Coordinates of C-alpha atoms and ligand atoms in Angstrom, one line a residue:
M1 CA 123.3 106.3 76.4
A2 CA 121.8 106.2 80.0
K3 CA 119.2 103.7 79.8
R4 CA 115.5 105.4 79.7
I5 CA 112.7 104.6 82.4
L6 CA 109.4 106.0 81.3
T7 CA 106.1 105.7 82.6
G8 CA 102.9 107.7 82.7
L9 CA 100.2 108.6 85.3
K10 CA 96.9 109.5 84.8
P11 CA 95.2 111.7 86.8
T12 CA 91.6 110.8 87.1
G13 CA 91.6 110.9 90.7
E14 CA 91.6 114.1 93.3
Q15 CA 94.3 112.5 95.2
F16 CA 96.1 109.3 96.2
H17 CA 95.4 106.9 98.9
I18 CA 97.7 104.9 100.6
G19 CA 97.2 101.6 98.6
N20 CA 98.4 104.0 95.4
Y21 CA 101.4 105.1 97.5
F22 CA 102.3 101.3 98.6
G23 CA 101.4 100.0 94.8
A24 CA 102.9 102.8 92.6
I25 CA 104.1 105.8 94.1
K26 CA 106.9 103.9 96.5
P27 CA 107.9 101.4 93.9
L28 CA 108.7 103.4 91.1
I29 CA 110.9 105.7 93.7
Q30 CA 112.5 102.3 94.5
L31 CA 113.2 101.7 91.2
S32 CA 114.5 105.2 90.5
Q33 CA 116.8 105.0 93.5
D34 CA 118.0 101.4 91.9
N35 CA 118.9 103.1 88.6
P36 CA 121.0 105.7 89.8
D37 CA 122.4 106.5 86.1
A38 CA 119.2 106.0 84.2
D39 CA 116.9 108.9 82.9
I40 CA 113.4 109.3 84.5
F41 CA 110.8 110.4 82.6
L42 CA 107.0 110.8 84.4
F43 CA 104.4 112.0 82.6
L44 CA 100.8 113.3 83.6
A45 CA 98.6 111.3 81.2
T46 CA 95.8 114.1 80.9
M47 CA 95.2 113.4 77.3
H48 CA 94.4 109.4 78.4
A49 CA 92.4 110.8 81.4
Y50 CA 90.3 112.7 79.0
T51 CA 89.0 109.6 77.9
Q52 CA 87.3 109.9 81.6
I53 CA 87.1 113.5 82.8
H54 CA 85.2 116.1 80.5
N55 CA 85.4 118.7 83.4
G56 CA 88.5 121.1 82.7
E57 CA 88.4 122.4 86.2
E58 CA 88.4 118.9 87.6
L59 CA 91.2 117.9 85.3
K60 CA 93.8 120.5 86.3
K61 CA 93.3 120.5 90.1
N62 CA 93.8 116.5 89.9
T63 CA 97.0 117.2 87.7
L64 CA 98.5 119.6 90.1
T65 CA 97.1 117.7 93.0
V66 CA 98.5 114.7 91.9
L67 CA 101.7 115.8 90.8
K68 CA 102.7 117.7 94.0
L69 CA 101.8 114.2 96.0
Y70 CA 104.4 113.0 94.0
A71 CA 106.9 115.7 95.1
A72 CA 105.8 115.3 98.6
C73 CA 106.1 111.3 98.7
G74 CA 110.0 111.7 98.1
A75 CA 110.2 111.8 94.1
D76 CA 113.3 114.1 93.3
L77 CA 111.7 116.9 90.6
E78 CA 115.2 117.5 89.7
R79 CA 115.9 113.8 88.7
F80 CA 112.4 113.1 87.4
M81 CA 111.9 114.8 84.1
I82 CA 108.0 115.4 84.5
Y83 CA 106.1 116.7 81.8
N84 CA 102.6 116.8 80.2
P85 CA 102.0 115.3 76.5
A86 CA 99.5 117.7 76.1
D87 CA 102.3 120.9 75.7
I88 CA 104.1 118.2 73.3
P89 CA 102.8 118.1 69.6
G90 CA 104.8 115.1 68.9
H91 CA 102.5 112.9 70.9
A92 CA 99.1 113.6 69.1
Q93 CA 101.1 113.6 65.8
L94 CA 102.7 110.2 66.1
N95 CA 99.2 108.7 67.8
W96 CA 97.6 109.4 63.6
V97 CA 100.5 107.4 62.1
L98 CA 100.1 104.7 64.5
T99 CA 96.2 104.7 64.3
C100 CA 96.6 104.5 60.4
L101 CA 99.0 101.4 61.3
T102 CA 96.5 99.6 63.4
I103 CA 93.6 97.4 62.5
M104 CA 91.1 97.2 64.6
G105 CA 90.6 93.9 65.6
T106 CA 93.8 94.6 67.6
M107 CA 92.1 97.3 69.5
E108 CA 88.9 95.1 70.3
R109 CA 90.9 92.6 72.3
M110 CA 92.7 95.4 74.0
H111 CA 92.2 95.6 78.2
S112 CA 91.5 99.2 77.7
Y113 CA 88.3 98.1 75.8
K114 CA 87.2 95.2 77.2
D115 CA 87.3 96.9 80.5
A116 CA 85.1 99.9 78.8
L117 CA 82.6 97.2 77.3
A118 CA 82.1 95.7 80.8
K119 CA 80.9 98.9 82.3
G120 CA 78.6 99.9 79.1
K121 CA 77.3 99.3 75.7
A122 CA 79.8 99.2 73.1
G123 CA 77.9 101.5 70.9
E124 CA 78.4 104.6 73.9
I125 CA 82.1 103.5 74.4
S126 CA 84.4 106.7 72.7
V127 CA 86.7 106.5 70.0
G128 CA 89.2 107.7 72.1
T129 CA 88.8 104.9 74.7
F130 CA 89.2 102.6 71.8
C131 CA 92.0 103.8 70.5
Y132 CA 93.6 104.1 74.1
P133 CA 96.7 102.1 73.8
I134 CA 98.2 103.3 70.1
L135 CA 98.3 107.1 72.2
M136 CA 99.8 105.2 74.9
A137 CA 102.3 103.4 72.3
A138 CA 103.0 107.3 71.1
D139 CA 103.6 108.1 74.3
I140 CA 106.7 105.5 74.5
L141 CA 107.8 105.2 71.5
L142 CA 108.5 109.0 71.0
Y143 CA 111.2 109.1 73.4
D144 CA 113.2 105.3 72.5
A145 CA 112.0 104.2 75.9
D146 CA 113.9 101.2 76.9
I147 CA 112.0 100.2 80.2
V148 CA 108.3 101.3 80.8
P149 CA 107.0 100.3 84.8
V150 CA 103.2 99.7 85.0
G151 CA 100.9 97.9 87.1
K152 CA 100.0 94.8 85.6
D153 CA 96.8 95.5 83.6
Q154 CA 98.6 98.0 81.7
K155 CA 101.1 95.1 80.2
Q156 CA 99.0 93.8 77.2
H157 CA 99.2 97.9 76.5
V158 CA 103.1 98.4 76.5
E159 CA 103.6 94.7 75.0
Y160 CA 101.2 96.3 71.2
A161 CA 103.7 99.4 71.9
R162 CA 106.5 97.0 71.1
D163 CA 104.2 94.9 68.4
I164 CA 103.5 98.3 66.7
A165 CA 107.0 99.5 67.0
Q166 CA 108.5 96.2 64.9
K167 CA 105.6 97.0 62.0
F168 CA 106.9 100.3 61.6
N169 CA 110.6 99.1 61.8
K170 CA 109.7 96.7 59.2
A171 CA 107.9 98.6 57.1
Y172 CA 110.3 101.7 56.9
G173 CA 113.4 101.1 58.5
E174 CA 114.8 101.0 62.5
I175 CA 113.2 104.0 63.9
F176 CA 112.0 103.4 67.0
K177 CA 113.7 101.5 70.0
L178 CA 111.4 98.6 71.0
P179 CA 110.6 98.8 74.8
D180 CA 110.3 96.3 77.3
V181 CA 107.7 96.5 80.1
Y182 CA 108.2 96.2 83.9
I183 CA 105.7 94.8 86.1
R184 CA 106.3 96.2 89.2
N185 CA 106.9 93.1 91.7
E186 CA 103.8 92.0 93.6
V187 CA 102.8 94.8 96.4
A188 CA 100.5 93.3 99.2
V189 CA 96.9 94.5 98.2
V190 CA 96.7 97.4 100.8
P191 CA 93.1 96.9 102.7
G192 CA 90.7 99.4 102.7
I193 CA 88.9 100.3 105.8
D194 CA 86.0 98.1 105.3
G195 CA 89.0 95.1 104.8
R196 CA 88.0 95.0 101.2
K197 CA 91.1 96.3 98.6
M198 CA 91.6 99.8 99.2
S199 CA 89.9 101.9 96.1
K200 CA 88.7 105.1 94.9
S201 CA 85.7 103.1 93.7
Y202 CA 84.7 101.6 97.2
N203 CA 85.0 104.8 99.1
N204 CA 87.2 102.7 101.9
Y205 CA 90.3 105.0 101.4
I206 CA 92.8 107.1 103.6
W207 CA 93.8 109.6 101.6
L208 CA 97.6 110.9 101.9
L209 CA 96.2 114.3 102.5
D210 CA 93.5 113.3 105.2
D211 CA 93.6 115.5 108.4
E212 CA 93.5 114.0 111.8
K213 CA 89.8 114.1 112.6
I214 CA 89.1 112.7 109.2
L215 CA 91.6 110.2 109.7
L216 CA 90.6 109.7 113.5
K217 CA 86.9 109.2 111.9
K218 CA 88.3 106.6 109.4
V219 CA 90.4 104.3 111.6
K220 CA 87.2 104.2 114.3
Q221 CA 85.2 102.8 111.4
I222 CA 87.3 100.0 111.0
P223 CA 85.2 96.8 111.6
T224 CA 86.7 94.3 114.2
D225 CA 85.3 91.0 115.7
T226 CA 83.8 90.6 119.1
K227 CA 86.6 89.3 121.2
T228 CA 86.8 90.2 124.4
V229 CA 90.1 92.4 125.6
E230 CA 91.5 89.1 127.0
E231 CA 90.8 86.8 124.4
P232 CA 93.6 85.9 122.3
K233 CA 93.4 87.2 118.7
D234 CA 94.7 86.3 114.8
P235 CA 96.4 89.2 113.7
D236 CA 96.3 87.8 110.4
T237 CA 92.4 88.1 109.8
C238 CA 92.3 91.7 111.8
N239 CA 92.0 94.8 109.2
V240 CA 93.5 96.8 112.1
Y241 CA 96.4 95.0 112.1
N242 CA 97.0 94.5 108.2
M243 CA 96.8 98.1 108.0
C244 CA 99.0 99.1 110.9
K245 CA 101.8 96.3 109.5
L246 CA 102.5 98.8 106.7
F247 CA 104.1 101.0 108.7
L248 CA 105.9 99.0 111.4
N249 CA 109.5 97.8 111.1
E250 CA 110.3 94.2 111.8
E251 CA 110.8 94.3 115.8
E252 CA 107.5 96.4 115.5
N253 CA 105.7 93.9 114.0
Q254 CA 106.6 91.1 115.6
S255 CA 105.9 92.4 118.9
L256 CA 102.2 93.6 118.0
R257 CA 101.8 89.9 116.5
S258 CA 102.5 88.8 119.7
R259 CA 100.2 91.1 121.6
Y260 CA 97.5 90.4 119.5
Q261 CA 98.2 86.7 120.0
A262 CA 98.8 86.5 123.7
G263 CA 95.4 88.3 124.4
G264 CA 95.1 91.4 126.4
L265 CA 95.6 93.9 123.7
S266 CA 92.2 95.8 123.0
Y267 CA 90.9 96.5 119.4
K268 CA 90.7 100.3 121.1
E269 CA 94.4 100.0 122.1
A270 CA 95.3 98.4 118.2
K271 CA 93.4 101.5 116.5
D272 CA 95.0 103.9 118.7
Y273 CA 98.3 102.6 117.8
L274 CA 97.3 102.6 114.4
Y275 CA 96.5 106.2 114.6
E276 CA 99.4 107.1 115.7
K277 CA 101.6 105.3 113.0
L278 CA 99.3 106.9 110.0
L279 CA 99.7 110.1 111.8
A280 CA 103.6 109.7 112.0
F281 CA 103.6 108.6 108.1
L282 CA 101.2 111.0 106.8
K283 CA 102.6 114.4 108.4
P284 CA 105.8 114.6 106.7
I285 CA 104.2 114.2 103.3
Q286 CA 101.3 116.5 104.0
E287 CA 104.1 119.1 105.2
K288 CA 106.0 118.6 102.3
Y289 CA 102.6 119.0 100.1
A290 CA 101.7 122.2 101.7
S291 CA 105.1 123.5 101.2
I292 CA 104.9 122.9 97.3
K293 CA 103.4 126.2 95.4
D294 CA 101.2 125.5 92.5
Q295 CA 103.0 127.8 90.1
E296 CA 106.3 125.9 90.8
I297 CA 104.8 122.9 89.3
V298 CA 103.7 124.8 86.6
D299 CA 107.1 126.5 85.9
L300 CA 108.5 123.1 86.2
L301 CA 106.3 121.8 83.6
K302 CA 107.0 124.5 81.1
K303 CA 110.4 124.0 81.4
N304 CA 110.5 120.5 81.0
S305 CA 108.3 120.7 78.1
E306 CA 111.0 122.6 76.2
K307 CA 113.4 119.6 76.9
V308 CA 111.2 117.0 75.8
N309 CA 109.6 118.4 73.1
A310 CA 112.9 119.1 71.4
I311 CA 113.4 115.2 71.8
S312 CA 110.2 114.4 70.5
E313 CA 110.6 116.7 67.4
K314 CA 113.7 115.0 66.1
K315 CA 111.8 112.1 66.6
I316 CA 108.6 113.1 64.3
A317 CA 110.7 114.8 61.8
E318 CA 112.3 111.4 61.2
V319 CA 108.6 109.8 61.0
Y320 CA 107.4 112.2 58.6
K321 CA 109.9 111.6 56.3
K322 CA 109.8 107.8 56.3
V323 CA 105.8 108.0 56.1
G324 CA 106.0 110.4 53.3
F325 CA 104.5 113.4 55.1
S326 CA 107.8 115.7 54.9
L327 CA 108.9 116.0 51.8
Ligands
ADP401 P1 91.5 103.1 92.2 O1 91.4 101.1 92.7 O2 91.9 103.3 93.6 O3 91.1 103.3 91.3 P2 94.1 102.8 90.9 O4 93.6 101.8 89.6 O5 94.0 104.6 90.3 O6 93.5 102.8 92.4 O7 95.6 103.0 91.0 C1 96.7 103.1 90.5 C2 97.9 102.1 90.9 O8 98.0 102.1 92.5 C3 97.5 100.8 90.6 O9 98.1 100.5 89.3 C4 98.1 99.8 91.5 O10 99.3 99.4 91.5 C5 98.2 100.9 93.0 N1 97.2 100.4 93.9 C6 95.7 100.9 93.8 N2 95.1 100.2 94.8 C7 95.6 100.0 95.6 C8 96.1 98.9 96.4 N3 94.8 98.9 97.9 N4 96.8 98.1 97.2 C9 98.3 98.1 96.5 N5 98.4 99.3 95.1 C10 97.3 99.8 94.8
LIG402 N1 97.7 104.2 80.8 C1 98.1 104.0 81.9 C2 97.4 104.0 83.3 O1 96.8 103.6 83.2 C3 99.1 105.4 81.8 C4 100.0 105.8 81.0 C5 99.2 106.6 79.9 C6 101.1 105.1 80.6 N2 100.6 106.5 78.7 C7 101.5 105.4 79.4 C8 102.0 104.4 81.2 C9 102.9 105.1 78.5 C10 103.1 103.8 80.9 C11 103.4 104.2 79.4 O2 98.1 103.6 84.3

């Protein structure tokens, strides 16, 4: 049977920024190309996003935008099996079984809970947030995933999925496949326009859908030092260079570095170059994005959910028999 690569994407933001592109989207597309024979399951973790977003319209809008952006960035919608777990009852069904097999101490040690604790009081954290990894384990185990690519912060959650699968199998027989976590190669952190890590939370991002005017404004805001045009400059400490190099081939990169080091390059010129490179990168993504209709995405999710639901129903039937829910 073909290897199954499965991952989820939490639509908590209204868009993706170029940090998300280089850190998450591009590596997944690359992984799919490196494994041409594997099945790729990519789902919208709408039920996970619900731990954070309680505005229905906002969640719907994020979900559509994020999916269209994935397609605009080159994810092949024919190849990627994209679906929404909320359309498939098995996720909530398996979630309950695993919830009853999981002790609270395990959840207390989880990254998601600790993260929430760091931001607020224990008594105010939702039970959904507390149990977040259990739903994630259900997402994974339902489909016999072989490989689960995630960012470093999600590694512990996939390990828990493996542990709970083992616990279930030990009690009831070999029902679940044990998933392997695949941590994306450390991608260099993409800097934001203030030089810190680009992040939704720092308001220092360039969205994939930023138009020319906004883009120009943001590029102009990038802080630089006070060196004169003639002075030699260190490219590695320059925010403009650090962003620009994402879009350069080896030759262009060497040539820009030499110009920095030789002196004679103004920051204005470097920023104009960055703007030009950003535009050339974003234009095709934005054009593709504009060509995808919301209805196409809705139809695709519906079509795929039928296929995926058939796999899920089969697994749930086995589980329900084993635990004694089905006679
Ligand atoms: P944000 O910090 O904007 O909230 P998320 O946590 O939603 O970003 O990021 C989703 C994924 O995108 C992360 O798992 C990470 O792999 C990638 N990512 C986010 N920001 C960056 C960045 N500045 N550089 C590289 N990768 C990033
Ligand atoms: N928790 C993941 C994140 O925040 C999203 C996710 C939900 C997921 N279910 C999953 C990832 C199952 C991999 C497998 O990024």
